[in-house]
């Protein structure tokens, strides 16, 4: 993972409105070569090490279930180059901004803009789709 | 599931440019993952809920995508971009501003059609529909196959 992507991921989880959604791809901070896919957990884990993270809900990640097992979400950083993760981030931004149809458009200068609605003045800029979405997420109430 | 939704998911997987991407969700609540150890070179999926040890990953067979899932829609947009060769194609909500609701827009294709002297109405539109999912499936259906 490039420094930029890692920094973006850390910015994302630092947002007060951040939450993990099922389908997101995450890097493990403790082993940056490994990535896991976030899944929804609807049964409480009996494993002690996961007690903190094993609440019911989309909290715990596993992409390679048998190979990697489950991981605490506090050890993870989202991979914002992954299309599924970007789809989830868009969903999250829409949710926290109460704007179910917000969308991203490329800008003339090569960056991206998140619009809450077509032809509205409420927009957020970024060099990449992830950065525009993060700007909208960070500015959300 | 409504008949319209059944039709839409069937249309999606019937597209020549369709393929499963990791992160997509199936209608039977499986999450697509990439596991080279267990299924080299093949997409597989694991049950979304429940406990991991009771439901190991399995290969995808006769599955349909959950087009209400945010991760799946993100992947579908990636497929559309790949199929049309435009990594900046985007989804736009035109509701209330035009005769289409959701559209997949490509400035690359708009430019190409303009250069070819073809400038029909909404030439930048790769696909459209009343929902994001329908616009994306429409764009994937219309995508060139083998350069045609």
Short mmCIF file of N, CA, C and O in Angstrom, two decimals, chain A residues 1-138:
data_model
loop_
_atom_site.label_atom_id
_atom_site.label_comp_id
_atom_site.label_asym_id
_atom_site.label_seq_id
_atom_site.Cartn_x
_atom_site.Cartn_y
_atom_site.Cartn_z
N UNK A 1 0.86 -1.19 0.00
CA UNK A 1 0.00 0.00 0.00
C UNK A 1 0.89 1.24 0.00
O UNK A 1 1.82 1.34 0.77
N UNK A 2 0.59 2.18 -0.87
CA UNK A 2 1.39 3.40 -0.92
C UNK A 2 1.13 4.22 0.33
O UNK A 2 0.13 4.07 1.01
N UNK A 3 2.07 5.11 0.61
CA UNK A 3 1.92 5.96 1.79
C UNK A 3 0.63 6.76 1.70
O UNK A 3 -0.13 6.89 2.64
N UNK A 4 0.36 7.27 0.51
CA UNK A 4 -0.82 8.10 0.33
C UNK A 4 -2.10 7.33 0.66
O UNK A 4 -2.97 7.82 1.37
N UNK A 5 -2.18 6.12 0.16
CA UNK A 5 -3.38 5.33 0.44
C UNK A 5 -3.50 4.98 1.91
O UNK A 5 -4.58 4.97 2.48
N UNK A 6 -2.37 4.69 2.52
CA UNK A 6 -2.39 4.37 3.94
C UNK A 6 -2.83 5.60 4.75
O UNK A 6 -3.64 5.49 5.67
N UNK A 7 -2.29 6.75 4.36
CA UNK A 7 -2.66 7.98 5.06
C UNK A 7 -4.16 8.27 4.90
O UNK A 7 -4.83 8.67 5.84
N UNK A 8 -4.64 8.04 3.68
CA UNK A 8 -6.07 8.26 3.44
C UNK A 8 -6.91 7.33 4.30
O UNK A 8 -7.92 7.73 4.87
N UNK A 9 -6.49 6.08 4.36
CA UNK A 9 -7.21 5.10 5.18
C UNK A 9 -7.23 5.52 6.64
O UNK A 9 -8.26 5.41 7.31
N UNK A 10 -6.11 6.03 7.12
CA UNK A 10 -6.06 6.45 8.52
C UNK A 10 -6.91 7.70 8.76
O UNK A 10 -7.53 7.86 9.81
N UNK A 11 -6.94 8.58 7.75
CA UNK A 11 -7.83 9.74 7.84
C UNK A 11 -9.29 9.29 7.95
O UNK A 11 -10.08 9.85 8.70
N UNK A 12 -9.61 8.26 7.16
CA UNK A 12 -11.00 7.78 7.15
C UNK A 12 -11.40 7.27 8.52
O UNK A 12 -12.45 7.66 9.04
N UNK A 13 -10.57 6.40 9.11
CA UNK A 13 -11.00 5.81 10.39
C UNK A 13 -10.93 6.82 11.54
O UNK A 13 -11.50 6.60 12.59
N UNK A 14 -10.24 7.96 11.28
CA UNK A 14 -10.20 9.01 12.31
C UNK A 14 -11.47 9.86 12.29
O UNK A 14 -11.72 10.62 13.24
N UNK A 15 -12.26 9.75 11.24
CA UNK A 15 -13.49 10.55 11.15
C UNK A 15 -14.49 10.10 12.22
O UNK A 15 -14.67 8.90 12.43
N UNK A 16 -15.17 11.06 12.81
CA UNK A 16 -16.13 10.69 13.86
C UNK A 16 -17.30 9.88 13.29
O UNK A 16 -17.93 9.11 14.00
N UNK A 17 -17.56 10.06 12.01
CA UNK A 17 -18.68 9.34 11.41
C UNK A 17 -18.26 8.03 10.75
O UNK A 17 -19.07 7.39 10.07
N UNK A 18 -17.01 7.65 10.89
CA UNK A 18 -16.54 6.43 10.23
C UNK A 18 -17.18 5.19 10.83
O UNK A 18 -17.37 5.09 12.03
N UNK A 19 -17.50 4.24 9.96
CA UNK A 19 -17.83 2.90 10.45
C UNK A 19 -17.49 1.89 9.35
O UNK A 19 -17.48 2.23 8.16
N UNK A 20 -17.21 0.69 9.76
CA UNK A 20 -16.92 -0.37 8.81
C UNK A 20 -18.23 -0.89 8.23
O UNK A 20 -19.20 -1.10 8.96
N UNK A 21 -18.22 -1.09 6.92
CA UNK A 21 -19.40 -1.67 6.27
C UNK A 21 -19.01 -2.99 5.63
O UNK A 21 -17.87 -3.14 5.14
N UNK A 22 -19.93 -3.94 5.59
CA UNK A 22 -19.62 -5.24 4.98
C UNK A 22 -19.22 -5.07 3.51
O UNK A 22 -19.86 -4.31 2.78
N UNK A 23 -18.18 -5.76 3.12
CA UNK A 23 -17.71 -5.68 1.73
C UNK A 23 -16.47 -4.83 1.59
O UNK A 23 -15.77 -4.92 0.59
N UNK A 24 -16.18 -3.98 2.59
CA UNK A 24 -14.96 -3.17 2.52
C UNK A 24 -13.73 -4.07 2.57
O UNK A 24 -13.76 -5.14 3.19
N UNK A 25 -12.67 -3.59 1.96
CA UNK A 25 -11.39 -4.29 2.02
C UNK A 25 -10.49 -3.52 2.98
O UNK A 25 -10.47 -2.29 2.97
N UNK A 26 -9.76 -4.27 3.80
CA UNK A 26 -8.93 -3.61 4.82
C UNK A 26 -7.52 -4.18 4.83
O UNK A 26 -7.31 -5.36 4.55
N UNK A 27 -6.60 -3.31 5.12
CA UNK A 27 -5.23 -3.74 5.37
C UNK A 27 -5.09 -3.97 6.87
O UNK A 27 -5.65 -3.24 7.67
N UNK A 28 -4.28 -4.97 7.20
CA UNK A 28 -3.98 -5.17 8.62
C UNK A 28 -2.77 -4.31 8.97
O UNK A 28 -1.71 -4.43 8.36
N UNK A 29 -2.93 -3.46 9.94
CA UNK A 29 -1.83 -2.57 10.35
C UNK A 29 -0.64 -3.39 10.82
O UNK A 29 0.51 -3.07 10.57
N UNK A 30 -0.94 -4.48 11.48
CA UNK A 30 0.14 -5.29 12.05
C UNK A 30 0.89 -6.08 10.99
O UNK A 30 1.96 -6.59 11.24
N UNK A 31 0.32 -6.19 9.81
CA UNK A 31 0.98 -6.92 8.73
C UNK A 31 0.48 -6.34 7.42
O UNK A 31 -0.49 -6.83 6.85
N UNK A 32 1.16 -5.31 6.93
CA UNK A 32 0.60 -4.55 5.80
C UNK A 32 0.55 -5.37 4.50
O UNK A 32 -0.05 -4.93 3.52
N UNK A 33 1.13 -6.54 4.49
CA UNK A 33 1.03 -7.37 3.30
C UNK A 33 -0.27 -8.13 3.22
O UNK A 33 -0.60 -8.71 2.19
N UNK A 34 -1.04 -8.14 4.28
CA UNK A 34 -2.27 -8.92 4.32
C UNK A 34 -3.50 -8.03 4.25
O UNK A 34 -3.55 -6.99 4.90
N UNK A 35 -4.46 -8.46 3.47
CA UNK A 35 -5.71 -7.71 3.41
C UNK A 35 -6.86 -8.64 3.75
O UNK A 35 -6.81 -9.83 3.46
N UNK A 36 -7.89 -8.08 4.33
CA UNK A 36 -9.05 -8.88 4.71
C UNK A 36 -10.32 -8.17 4.26
O UNK A 36 -10.35 -6.95 4.12
N UNK A 37 -11.36 -8.95 4.03
CA UNK A 37 -12.63 -8.39 3.57
C UNK A 37 -13.60 -8.35 4.76
O UNK A 37 -13.77 -9.36 5.44
N UNK A 38 -14.18 -7.20 4.98
CA UNK A 38 -15.09 -7.05 6.12
C UNK A 38 -16.39 -7.79 5.86
O UNK A 38 -16.97 -7.67 4.78
N UNK A 39 -16.81 -8.54 6.83
CA UNK A 39 -18.07 -9.28 6.71
C UNK A 39 -18.98 -8.95 7.87
O UNK A 39 -18.54 -8.50 8.91
N UNK A 40 -20.22 -9.22 7.66
CA UNK A 40 -21.21 -8.97 8.70
C UNK A 40 -21.24 -10.16 9.64
O UNK A 40 -21.30 -11.30 9.21
N UNK A 41 -21.20 -9.88 10.92
CA UNK A 41 -21.22 -10.94 11.91
C UNK A 41 -22.56 -10.89 12.64
O UNK A 41 -22.91 -9.89 13.23
N UNK A 42 -23.31 -11.99 12.59
CA UNK A 42 -24.60 -11.97 13.28
C UNK A 42 -24.67 -13.01 14.40
O UNK A 42 -25.73 -13.30 14.91
N UNK A 43 -23.53 -13.56 14.73
CA UNK A 43 -23.50 -14.45 15.89
C UNK A 43 -22.34 -14.00 16.77
O UNK A 43 -21.28 -13.66 16.27
N UNK A 44 -22.52 -14.03 18.03
CA UNK A 44 -21.47 -13.59 18.95
C UNK A 44 -20.37 -14.64 19.02
O UNK A 44 -20.62 -15.83 19.16
N UNK A 45 -19.15 -14.17 18.89
CA UNK A 45 -18.01 -15.07 18.92
C UNK A 45 -17.76 -15.59 20.33
O UNK A 45 -17.94 -14.88 21.30
N UNK A 46 -17.30 -16.80 20.40
CA UNK A 46 -16.96 -17.35 21.71
C UNK A 46 -15.45 -17.26 21.95
O UNK A 46 -14.96 -17.70 22.97
N UNK A 47 -14.75 -16.67 21.00
CA UNK A 47 -13.30 -16.60 21.12
C UNK A 47 -12.91 -15.40 21.97
O UNK A 47 -13.29 -14.27 21.66
N UNK A 48 -12.12 -15.64 23.00
CA UNK A 48 -11.75 -14.59 23.94
C UNK A 48 -11.08 -13.41 23.28
O UNK A 48 -11.39 -12.26 23.57
N UNK A 49 -10.17 -13.66 22.34
CA UNK A 49 -9.41 -12.56 21.75
C UNK A 49 -10.30 -11.62 20.94
O UNK A 49 -9.93 -10.50 20.66
N UNK A 50 -11.46 -12.10 20.56
CA UNK A 50 -12.34 -11.27 19.76
C UNK A 50 -13.48 -10.67 20.58
O UNK A 50 -14.37 -10.05 20.04
N UNK A 51 -13.40 -10.87 21.86
CA UNK A 51 -14.52 -10.42 22.71
C UNK A 51 -14.83 -8.95 22.50
O UNK A 51 -15.98 -8.55 22.41
N UNK A 52 -13.78 -8.15 22.35
CA UNK A 52 -13.97 -6.71 22.17
C UNK A 52 -14.71 -6.41 20.87
O UNK A 52 -15.56 -5.53 20.81
N UNK A 53 -14.36 -7.13 19.85
CA UNK A 53 -14.88 -6.79 18.53
C UNK A 53 -16.05 -7.66 18.09
O UNK A 53 -16.57 -7.46 17.01
N UNK A 54 -16.45 -8.59 18.92
CA UNK A 54 -17.41 -9.56 18.41
C UNK A 54 -18.85 -9.19 18.72
O UNK A 54 -19.69 -10.05 18.87
N UNK A 55 -19.13 -7.92 18.78
CA UNK A 55 -20.53 -7.53 18.89
C UNK A 55 -21.21 -7.85 17.57
O UNK A 55 -20.56 -7.91 16.54
N UNK A 56 -22.50 -7.99 17.66
CA UNK A 56 -23.23 -8.27 16.43
C UNK A 56 -23.22 -7.04 15.54
O UNK A 56 -23.47 -5.93 16.00
N UNK A 57 -22.90 -7.23 14.29
CA UNK A 57 -22.87 -6.10 13.37
C UNK A 57 -21.65 -6.18 12.48
O UNK A 57 -20.84 -7.09 12.61
N UNK A 58 -21.54 -5.25 11.56
CA UNK A 58 -20.44 -5.31 10.58
C UNK A 58 -19.14 -4.78 11.16
O UNK A 58 -18.62 -3.78 10.74
N UNK A 59 -18.63 -5.45 12.17
CA UNK A 59 -17.46 -4.94 12.86
C UNK A 59 -16.19 -5.72 12.57
O UNK A 59 -15.11 -5.16 12.54
N UNK A 60 -16.33 -6.99 12.38
CA UNK A 60 -15.15 -7.83 12.34
C UNK A 60 -14.85 -8.25 10.91
O UNK A 60 -15.76 -8.43 10.11
N UNK A 61 -13.60 -8.37 10.61
CA UNK A 61 -13.23 -8.62 9.22
C UNK A 61 -12.63 -9.99 9.02
O UNK A 61 -11.91 -10.50 9.86
N UNK A 62 -12.93 -10.56 7.90
CA UNK A 62 -12.22 -11.74 7.46
C UNK A 62 -12.40 -11.89 5.97
O UNK A 62 -13.51 -11.90 5.48
N UNK A 63 -11.32 -11.96 5.27
CA UNK A 63 -11.43 -12.15 3.83
C UNK A 63 -11.07 -13.57 3.48
O UNK A 63 -11.58 -14.15 2.54
N UNK A 64 -10.21 -14.13 4.22
CA UNK A 64 -9.70 -15.47 3.93
C UNK A 64 -9.97 -16.29 5.18
O UNK A 64 -9.06 -16.62 5.93
N UNK A 65 -11.23 -16.55 5.37
CA UNK A 65 -11.71 -17.00 6.67
C UNK A 65 -10.83 -18.06 7.33
O UNK A 65 -10.33 -17.86 8.41
N UNK A 66 -10.66 -19.16 6.65
CA UNK A 66 -9.96 -20.25 7.30
C UNK A 66 -8.47 -19.94 7.40
O UNK A 66 -7.81 -20.27 8.38
N UNK A 67 -7.97 -19.24 6.41
CA UNK A 67 -6.54 -18.94 6.38
C UNK A 67 -6.19 -17.87 7.41
O UNK A 67 -5.23 -18.01 8.17
N UNK A 68 -6.96 -16.82 7.45
CA UNK A 68 -6.61 -15.67 8.29
C UNK A 68 -7.38 -15.56 9.59
O UNK A 68 -6.94 -14.89 10.50
N UNK A 69 -8.55 -16.15 9.63
CA UNK A 69 -9.37 -15.98 10.82
C UNK A 69 -9.97 -14.59 10.89
O UNK A 69 -10.07 -13.89 9.90
N UNK A 70 -10.36 -14.21 12.08
CA UNK A 70 -11.02 -12.92 12.28
C UNK A 70 -10.05 -11.92 12.89
O UNK A 70 -9.07 -12.30 13.51
N UNK A 71 -10.35 -10.68 12.72
CA UNK A 71 -9.44 -9.64 13.21
C UNK A 71 -10.20 -8.55 13.91
O UNK A 71 -11.33 -8.23 13.54
N UNK A 72 -9.56 -7.94 14.86
CA UNK A 72 -10.16 -6.79 15.52
C UNK A 72 -10.19 -5.62 14.52
O UNK A 72 -9.20 -5.38 13.83
N UNK A 73 -11.29 -4.91 14.50
CA UNK A 73 -11.37 -3.79 13.56
C UNK A 73 -10.36 -2.70 13.92
O UNK A 73 -9.96 -1.91 13.07
N UNK A 74 -9.91 -2.65 15.16
CA UNK A 74 -8.93 -1.63 15.54
C UNK A 74 -7.56 -1.88 14.91
O UNK A 74 -6.70 -1.01 14.92
N UNK A 75 -7.35 -3.07 14.34
CA UNK A 75 -6.07 -3.38 13.68
C UNK A 75 -6.14 -3.13 12.18
O UNK A 75 -5.23 -3.52 11.46
N UNK A 76 -7.23 -2.54 11.71
CA UNK A 76 -7.45 -2.47 10.26
C UNK A 76 -7.48 -1.03 9.73
O UNK A 76 -7.89 -0.11 10.44
N UNK A 77 -7.05 -0.88 8.48
CA UNK A 77 -7.15 0.39 7.76
C UNK A 77 -7.84 0.10 6.43
O UNK A 77 -7.46 -0.85 5.75
N UNK A 78 -8.86 0.88 6.05
CA UNK A 78 -9.54 0.58 4.79
C UNK A 78 -8.65 0.80 3.57
O UNK A 78 -7.84 1.74 3.55
N UNK A 79 -8.80 -0.06 2.58
CA UNK A 79 -8.07 0.10 1.32
C UNK A 79 -8.95 0.90 0.37
O UNK A 79 -9.86 0.36 -0.26
N UNK A 80 -8.66 2.19 0.25
CA UNK A 80 -9.53 3.08 -0.53
C UNK A 80 -9.23 3.05 -2.02
O UNK A 80 -9.71 3.89 -2.78
N UNK A 81 -8.43 2.06 -2.45
CA UNK A 81 -8.26 1.85 -3.89
C UNK A 81 -9.18 0.73 -4.37
O UNK A 81 -9.26 0.46 -5.57
N UNK A 82 -9.86 0.10 -3.46
CA UNK A 82 -10.71 -1.05 -3.79
C UNK A 82 -12.11 -0.58 -4.18
O UNK A 82 -12.72 0.20 -3.44
N UNK A 83 -12.66 -1.03 -5.31
CA UNK A 83 -13.96 -0.51 -5.75
C UNK A 83 -15.10 -0.81 -4.79
O UNK A 83 -16.01 0.01 -4.63
N UNK A 84 -15.06 -1.97 -4.15
CA UNK A 84 -16.13 -2.29 -3.19
C UNK A 84 -16.05 -1.34 -2.00
O UNK A 84 -17.08 -0.87 -1.49
N UNK A 85 -14.83 -1.04 -1.56
CA UNK A 85 -14.65 -0.14 -0.42
C UNK A 85 -15.10 1.27 -0.78
O UNK A 85 -15.74 1.96 0.03
N UNK A 86 -14.82 1.69 -2.00
CA UNK A 86 -15.27 3.02 -2.44
C UNK A 86 -16.79 3.08 -2.50
O UNK A 86 -17.40 4.09 -2.16
N UNK A 87 -17.41 2.00 -2.97
CA UNK A 87 -18.87 1.95 -2.99
C UNK A 87 -19.44 2.08 -1.59
O UNK A 87 -20.43 2.78 -1.36
N UNK A 88 -18.80 1.43 -0.64
CA UNK A 88 -19.25 1.51 0.76
C UNK A 88 -19.01 2.90 1.33
O UNK A 88 -19.84 3.43 2.07
N UNK A 89 -17.88 3.50 0.97
CA UNK A 89 -17.57 4.84 1.49
C UNK A 89 -18.59 5.85 0.94
O UNK A 89 -19.06 6.74 1.67
N UNK A 90 -18.96 5.69 -0.32
CA UNK A 90 -20.00 6.55 -0.90
C UNK A 90 -21.30 6.39 -0.10
O UNK A 90 -21.97 7.38 0.24
N UNK A 91 -21.65 5.14 0.18
CA UNK A 91 -22.86 4.86 0.96
C UNK A 91 -22.80 5.53 2.34
O UNK A 91 -23.77 6.13 2.81
N UNK A 92 -21.63 5.44 2.96
CA UNK A 92 -21.45 6.01 4.30
C UNK A 92 -21.60 7.54 4.26
O UNK A 92 -22.26 8.13 5.12
N UNK A 93 -21.00 8.16 3.23
CA UNK A 93 -21.10 9.62 3.10
C UNK A 93 -22.56 10.03 2.89
O UNK A 93 -23.05 10.98 3.52
N UNK A 94 -23.25 9.31 2.03
CA UNK A 94 -24.67 9.61 1.82
C UNK A 94 -25.46 9.51 3.11
O UNK A 94 -26.33 10.33 3.39
N UNK A 95 -25.15 8.48 3.87
CA UNK A 95 -25.87 8.22 5.11
C UNK A 95 -25.64 9.34 6.13
O UNK A 95 -26.59 9.88 6.68
N UNK A 96 -24.37 9.70 6.34
CA UNK A 96 -24.09 10.68 7.40
C UNK A 96 -24.50 12.09 6.96
O UNK A 96 -24.74 12.95 7.81
N UNK A 97 -24.59 12.33 5.66
CA UNK A 97 -25.01 13.64 5.19
C UNK A 97 -26.52 13.66 4.89
O UNK A 97 -27.02 14.66 4.36
N UNK A 98 -27.19 12.56 5.18
CA UNK A 98 -28.64 12.45 4.91
C UNK A 98 -28.96 12.84 3.48
O UNK A 98 -29.87 13.62 3.22
N UNK A 99 -28.19 12.31 2.58
CA UNK A 99 -28.27 12.71 1.18
C UNK A 99 -28.13 11.44 0.33
O UNK A 99 -27.05 11.12 -0.13
N UNK A 100 -29.24 10.70 0.16
CA UNK A 100 -29.16 9.35 -0.40
C UNK A 100 -28.75 9.26 -1.87
O UNK A 100 -28.50 8.16 -2.36
N UNK A 101 -28.70 10.40 -2.56
CA UNK A 101 -28.35 10.31 -3.97
C UNK A 101 -27.11 11.13 -4.32
O UNK A 101 -26.88 11.46 -5.49
N UNK A 102 -26.27 11.45 -3.34
CA UNK A 102 -25.03 12.16 -3.65
C UNK A 102 -24.17 11.33 -4.60
O UNK A 102 -24.27 10.11 -4.63
N UNK A 103 -23.34 11.99 -5.38
CA UNK A 103 -22.56 11.25 -6.38
C UNK A 103 -21.24 11.96 -6.67
O UNK A 103 -21.05 13.14 -6.32
N UNK A 104 -20.33 11.24 -7.31
CA UNK A 104 -19.00 11.75 -7.64
C UNK A 104 -18.90 12.04 -9.13
O UNK A 104 -19.35 11.24 -9.95
N UNK A 105 -18.27 13.17 -9.47
CA UNK A 105 -18.01 13.44 -10.88
C UNK A 105 -16.54 13.85 -11.03
O UNK A 105 -15.98 14.47 -10.12
N UNK A 106 -15.93 13.51 -12.17
CA UNK A 106 -14.56 13.98 -12.39
C UNK A 106 -14.56 15.48 -12.67
O UNK A 106 -15.50 16.00 -13.28
N UNK A 107 -13.52 16.16 -12.23
CA UNK A 107 -13.45 17.59 -12.50
C UNK A 107 -12.49 17.85 -13.65
O UNK A 107 -11.68 17.01 -14.01
N UNK A 108 -12.61 19.03 -14.23
CA UNK A 108 -11.83 19.36 -15.42
C UNK A 108 -10.32 19.30 -15.16
O UNK A 108 -9.53 18.99 -16.03
N UNK A 109 -9.92 19.59 -13.94
CA UNK A 109 -8.50 19.63 -13.61
C UNK A 109 -7.93 18.26 -13.24
O UNK A 109 -6.79 18.16 -12.80
N UNK A 110 -8.72 17.23 -13.39
CA UNK A 110 -8.22 15.89 -13.14
C UNK A 110 -8.62 15.30 -11.80
O UNK A 110 -8.38 14.14 -11.54
N UNK A 111 -9.22 16.10 -10.94
CA UNK A 111 -9.64 15.60 -9.64
C UNK A 111 -11.07 15.09 -9.68
O UNK A 111 -11.62 14.79 -10.75
N UNK A 112 -11.66 15.01 -8.51
CA UNK A 112 -13.03 14.53 -8.37
C UNK A 112 -13.82 15.45 -7.45
O UNK A 112 -13.26 16.11 -6.57
N UNK A 113 -15.13 15.48 -7.67
CA UNK A 113 -16.02 16.29 -6.84
C UNK A 113 -17.18 15.42 -6.35
O UNK A 113 -17.76 14.68 -7.14
N UNK A 114 -17.47 15.53 -5.06
CA UNK A 114 -18.67 14.88 -4.53
C UNK A 114 -19.76 15.93 -4.45
O UNK A 114 -19.60 16.96 -3.79
N UNK A 115 -20.85 15.68 -5.17
CA UNK A 115 -22.00 16.58 -5.16
C UNK A 115 -23.12 15.98 -4.32
O UNK A 115 -23.42 14.79 -4.47
N UNK A 116 -23.71 16.79 -3.48
CA UNK A 116 -24.86 16.27 -2.75
C UNK A 116 -26.08 16.22 -3.66
O UNK A 116 -26.98 15.41 -3.47
N UNK A 117 -26.09 17.07 -4.66
CA UNK A 117 -27.19 17.08 -5.63
C UNK A 117 -26.72 17.82 -6.88
O UNK A 117 -25.88 18.73 -6.78
N UNK A 118 -27.28 17.43 -8.03
CA UNK A 118 -26.87 18.04 -9.28
C UNK A 118 -27.12 19.55 -9.26
O UNK A 118 -28.17 20.01 -8.84
N UNK A 119 -26.13 20.29 -9.72
CA UNK A 119 -26.20 21.76 -9.85
C UNK A 119 -26.38 22.47 -8.50
O UNK A 119 -26.87 23.59 -8.45
N UNK A 120 -26.01 21.80 -7.42
CA UNK A 120 -26.08 22.45 -6.11
C UNK A 120 -24.69 22.94 -5.70
O UNK A 120 -23.68 22.40 -6.13
N UNK A 121 -24.67 23.95 -4.87
CA UNK A 121 -23.39 24.54 -4.46
C UNK A 121 -22.69 23.72 -3.39
O UNK A 121 -21.55 23.99 -3.03
N UNK A 122 -23.37 22.72 -2.85
CA UNK A 122 -22.82 21.92 -1.76
C UNK A 122 -21.97 20.80 -2.37
O UNK A 122 -22.51 19.80 -2.83
N UNK A 123 -20.64 20.99 -2.39
CA UNK A 123 -19.79 19.97 -3.00
C UNK A 123 -18.44 19.90 -2.29
O UNK A 123 -18.07 20.81 -1.54
N UNK A 124 -17.71 18.81 -2.53
CA UNK A 124 -16.44 18.56 -1.87
C UNK A 124 -15.43 18.07 -2.90
O UNK A 124 -15.74 17.19 -3.70
N UNK A 125 -14.24 18.64 -2.87
CA UNK A 125 -13.23 18.35 -3.89
C UNK A 125 -12.14 17.42 -3.36
O UNK A 125 -11.83 17.42 -2.17
N UNK A 126 -11.52 16.68 -4.28
CA UNK A 126 -10.38 15.84 -3.92
C UNK A 126 -9.61 15.45 -5.17
O UNK A 126 -10.16 15.48 -6.28
N UNK A 127 -8.35 15.08 -5.00
CA UNK A 127 -7.56 14.64 -6.15
C UNK A 127 -8.04 13.28 -6.66
O UNK A 127 -7.86 12.94 -7.82
N UNK A 128 -8.60 12.50 -5.75
CA UNK A 128 -9.12 11.18 -6.13
C UNK A 128 -10.56 11.06 -5.63
O UNK A 128 -11.01 11.90 -4.82
N UNK A 129 -11.24 10.01 -6.07
CA UNK A 129 -12.59 9.77 -5.58
C UNK A 129 -12.59 9.63 -4.06
O UNK A 129 -13.43 10.19 -3.36
N UNK A 130 -11.60 8.88 -3.56
CA UNK A 130 -11.53 8.64 -2.12
C UNK A 130 -11.36 9.95 -1.36
O UNK A 130 -12.00 10.17 -0.33
N UNK A 131 -10.52 10.84 -1.88
CA UNK A 131 -10.26 12.10 -1.18
C UNK A 131 -11.50 13.01 -1.19
O UNK A 131 -11.77 13.68 -0.20
N UNK A 132 -12.21 13.03 -2.29
CA UNK A 132 -13.44 13.84 -2.34
C UNK A 132 -14.47 13.30 -1.35
O UNK A 132 -15.14 14.06 -0.64
N UNK A 133 -14.58 11.97 -1.28
CA UNK A 133 -15.52 11.38 -0.33
C UNK A 133 -15.09 11.63 1.11
O UNK A 133 -15.92 11.91 1.98
N UNK A 134 -13.79 11.56 1.34
CA UNK A 134 -13.28 11.80 2.70
C UNK A 134 -13.55 13.24 3.12
O UNK A 134 -13.90 13.51 4.28
N UNK A 135 -13.37 14.17 2.18
CA UNK A 135 -13.66 15.58 2.49
C UNK A 135 -15.11 15.74 2.90
O UNK A 135 -15.44 16.46 3.86
N UNK A 136 -16.00 15.04 2.20
CA UNK A 136 -17.43 15.12 2.54
C UNK A 136 -17.71 14.45 3.89
O UNK A 136 -18.53 14.92 4.67
N UNK A 137 -17.01 13.36 4.15
CA UNK A 137 -17.21 12.64 5.40
C UNK A 137 -16.70 13.47 6.59
O UNK A 137 -17.35 13.58 7.64
N UNK A 138 -15.54 14.07 6.39
CA UNK A 138 -14.95 14.86 7.48
C UNK A 138 -15.78 16.10 7.80
O UNK A 138 -15.82 16.54 8.94
#
